[in-house]
């Protein structure tokens, strides 16, 4: 499965209000026109609240 890099993800999360949960992050990325790789990557995020964009990037880095 392809994985988007954190830069691609952060571009899609531009303007995101934090804290946000996984569902809010996915919905925001979809509204921003995220591609399939970004959406698949976000679907793999753990169910939790993310306080900052850096939290999202860290979680993406931990996805195996």
PDB file of N, CA and C in Angstrom, residues 31-61:
ATOM      1  N   UNK A  31     -11.999  17.366   2.026  1.00  0.00           N
ATOM      2  CA  UNK A  31     -12.511  18.657   1.563  1.00  0.00           C
ATOM      3  C   UNK A  31     -11.447  19.452   0.811  1.00  0.00           C
ATOM      4  N   UNK A  32     -10.173  19.207   1.151  1.00  0.00           N
ATOM      5  CA  UNK A  32      -9.062  19.905   0.496  1.00  0.00           C
ATOM      6  C   UNK A  32      -8.612  19.209  -0.782  1.00  0.00           C
ATOM      7  N   UNK A  33      -9.278  18.108  -1.142  1.00  0.00           N
ATOM      8  CA  UNK A  33      -8.947  17.407  -2.383  1.00  0.00           C
ATOM      9  C   UNK A  33      -7.774  16.457  -2.274  1.00  0.00           C
ATOM     10  N   UNK A  34      -7.571  15.878  -1.092  1.00  0.00           N
ATOM     11  CA  UNK A  34      -6.464  14.937  -0.894  1.00  0.00           C
ATOM     12  C   UNK A  34      -6.557  13.773  -1.872  1.00  0.00           C
ATOM     13  N   UNK A  35      -5.387  13.322  -2.344  1.00  0.00           N
ATOM     14  CA  UNK A  35      -5.370  12.179  -3.259  1.00  0.00           C
ATOM     15  C   UNK A  35      -5.510  10.862  -2.489  1.00  0.00           C
ATOM     16  N   UNK A  36      -5.586   9.779  -3.228  1.00  0.00           N
ATOM     17  CA  UNK A  36      -5.833   8.462  -2.631  1.00  0.00           C
ATOM     18  C   UNK A  36      -4.727   8.049  -1.658  1.00  0.00           C
ATOM     19  N   UNK A  37      -3.462   8.361  -1.983  1.00  0.00           N
ATOM     20  CA  UNK A  37      -2.360   8.002  -1.083  1.00  0.00           C
ATOM     21  C   UNK A  37      -2.502   8.704   0.266  1.00  0.00           C
ATOM     22  N   UNK A  38      -2.836   9.983   0.237  1.00  0.00           N
ATOM     23  CA  UNK A  38      -3.012  10.738   1.478  1.00  0.00           C
ATOM     24  C   UNK A  38      -4.181  10.161   2.267  1.00  0.00           C
ATOM     25  N   UNK A  39      -5.282   9.893   1.591  1.00  0.00           N
ATOM     26  CA  UNK A  39      -6.460   9.362   2.285  1.00  0.00           C
ATOM     27  C   UNK A  39      -6.158   7.997   2.907  1.00  0.00           C
ATOM     28  N   UNK A  40      -5.461   7.133   2.189  1.00  0.00           N
ATOM     29  CA  UNK A  40      -5.117   5.813   2.736  1.00  0.00           C
ATOM     30  C   UNK A  40      -4.204   5.949   3.949  1.00  0.00           C
ATOM     31  N   UNK A  41      -3.275   6.886   3.880  1.00  0.00           N
ATOM     32  CA  UNK A  41      -2.377   7.110   5.010  1.00  0.00           C
ATOM     33  C   UNK A  41      -3.159   7.598   6.229  1.00  0.00           C
ATOM     34  N   UNK A  42      -4.043   8.556   6.029  1.00  0.00           N
ATOM     35  CA  UNK A  42      -4.821   9.088   7.154  1.00  0.00           C
ATOM     36  C   UNK A  42      -5.743   8.030   7.751  1.00  0.00           C
ATOM     37  N   UNK A  43      -6.247   7.126   6.928  1.00  0.00           N
ATOM     38  CA  UNK A  43      -7.112   6.051   7.434  1.00  0.00           C
ATOM     39  C   UNK A  43      -6.359   5.155   8.418  1.00  0.00           C
ATOM     40  N   UNK A  44      -5.033   5.116   8.312  1.00  0.00           N
ATOM     41  CA  UNK A  44      -4.219   4.269   9.189  1.00  0.00           C
ATOM     42  C   UNK A  44      -3.848   4.937  10.515  1.00  0.00           C
ATOM     43  N   UNK A  45      -4.190   6.202  10.666  1.00  0.00           N
ATOM     44  CA  UNK A  45      -3.869   6.890  11.919  1.00  0.00           C
ATOM     45  C   UNK A  45      -4.584   6.236  13.094  1.00  0.00           C
ATOM     46  N   UNK A  46      -3.934   6.204  14.246  1.00  0.00           N
ATOM     47  CA  UNK A  46      -4.618   5.718  15.450  1.00  0.00           C
ATOM     48  C   UNK A  46      -5.792   6.631  15.811  1.00  0.00           C
ATOM     49  N   UNK A  47      -6.818   6.039  16.405  1.00  0.00           N
ATOM     50  CA  UNK A  47      -7.977   6.810  16.882  1.00  0.00           C
ATOM     51  C   UNK A  47      -7.549   7.564  18.132  1.00  0.00           C
ATOM     52  N   UNK A  48      -7.338   8.860  17.984  1.00  0.00           N
ATOM     53  CA  UNK A  48      -6.966   9.699  19.115  1.00  0.00           C
ATOM     54  C   UNK A  48      -7.154  11.151  18.713  1.00  0.00           C
ATOM     55  N   UNK A  49      -7.007  12.040  19.686  1.00  0.00           N
ATOM     56  CA  UNK A  49      -7.023  13.469  19.388  1.00  0.00           C
ATOM     57  C   UNK A  49      -5.599  13.904  19.076  1.00  0.00           C
ATOM     58  N   UNK A  50      -5.477  14.756  18.075  1.00  0.00           N
ATOM     59  CA  UNK A  50      -4.185  15.295  17.664  1.00  0.00           C
ATOM     60  C   UNK A  50      -4.190  16.775  17.991  1.00  0.00           C
ATOM     61  N   UNK A  51      -3.206  17.212  18.771  1.00  0.00           N
ATOM     62  CA  UNK A  51      -3.176  18.598  19.243  1.00  0.00           C
ATOM     63  C   UNK A  51      -2.559  19.543  18.231  1.00  0.00           C
ATOM     64  N   UNK A  52      -1.665  19.025  17.381  1.00  0.00           N
ATOM     65  CA  UNK A  52      -0.968  19.874  16.407  1.00  0.00           C
ATOM     66  C   UNK A  52      -0.718  19.093  15.120  1.00  0.00           C
ATOM     67  N   UNK A  53      -0.321  19.823  14.079  1.00  0.00           N
ATOM     68  CA  UNK A  53       0.063  19.182  12.826  1.00  0.00           C
ATOM     69  C   UNK A  53       1.273  18.274  13.046  1.00  0.00           C
ATOM     70  N   UNK A  54       2.156  18.662  13.954  1.00  0.00           N
ATOM     71  CA  UNK A  54       3.332  17.836  14.255  1.00  0.00           C
ATOM     72  C   UNK A  54       2.914  16.490  14.842  1.00  0.00           C
ATOM     73  N   UNK A  55       1.850  16.460  15.640  1.00  0.00           N
ATOM     74  CA  UNK A  55       1.343  15.196  16.183  1.00  0.00           C
ATOM     75  C   UNK A  55       0.907  14.268  15.053  1.00  0.00           C
ATOM     76  N   UNK A  56       0.249  14.834  14.044  1.00  0.00           N
ATOM     77  CA  UNK A  56      -0.182  14.033  12.896  1.00  0.00           C
ATOM     78  C   UNK A  56       1.045  13.492  12.164  1.00  0.00           C
ATOM     79  N   UNK A  57       2.036  14.334  11.943  1.00  0.00           N
ATOM     80  CA  UNK A  57       3.251  13.905  11.242  1.00  0.00           C
ATOM     81  C   UNK A  57       3.961  12.793  12.002  1.00  0.00           C
ATOM     82  N   UNK A  58       4.049  12.926  13.322  1.00  0.00           N
ATOM     83  CA  UNK A  58       4.685  11.881  14.133  1.00  0.00           C
ATOM     84  C   UNK A  58       3.933  10.561  14.003  1.00  0.00           C
ATOM     85  N   UNK A  59       2.616  10.625  14.054  1.00  0.00           N
ATOM     86  CA  UNK A  59       1.809   9.406  13.951  1.00  0.00           C
ATOM     87  C   UNK A  59       1.997   8.758  12.582  1.00  0.00           C
ATOM     88  N   UNK A  60       2.082   9.549  11.540  1.00  0.00           N
ATOM     89  CA  UNK A  60       2.304   9.008  10.194  1.00  0.00           C
ATOM     90  C   UNK A  60       3.665   8.317  10.131  1.00  0.00           C
ATOM     91  N   UNK A  61       4.661   8.924  10.766  1.00  0.00           N
ATOM     92  CA  UNK A  61       6.001   8.325  10.794  1.00  0.00           C
ATOM     93  C   UNK A  61       6.053   6.989  11.501  1.00  0.00           C
TER      94      UNK A  61
END
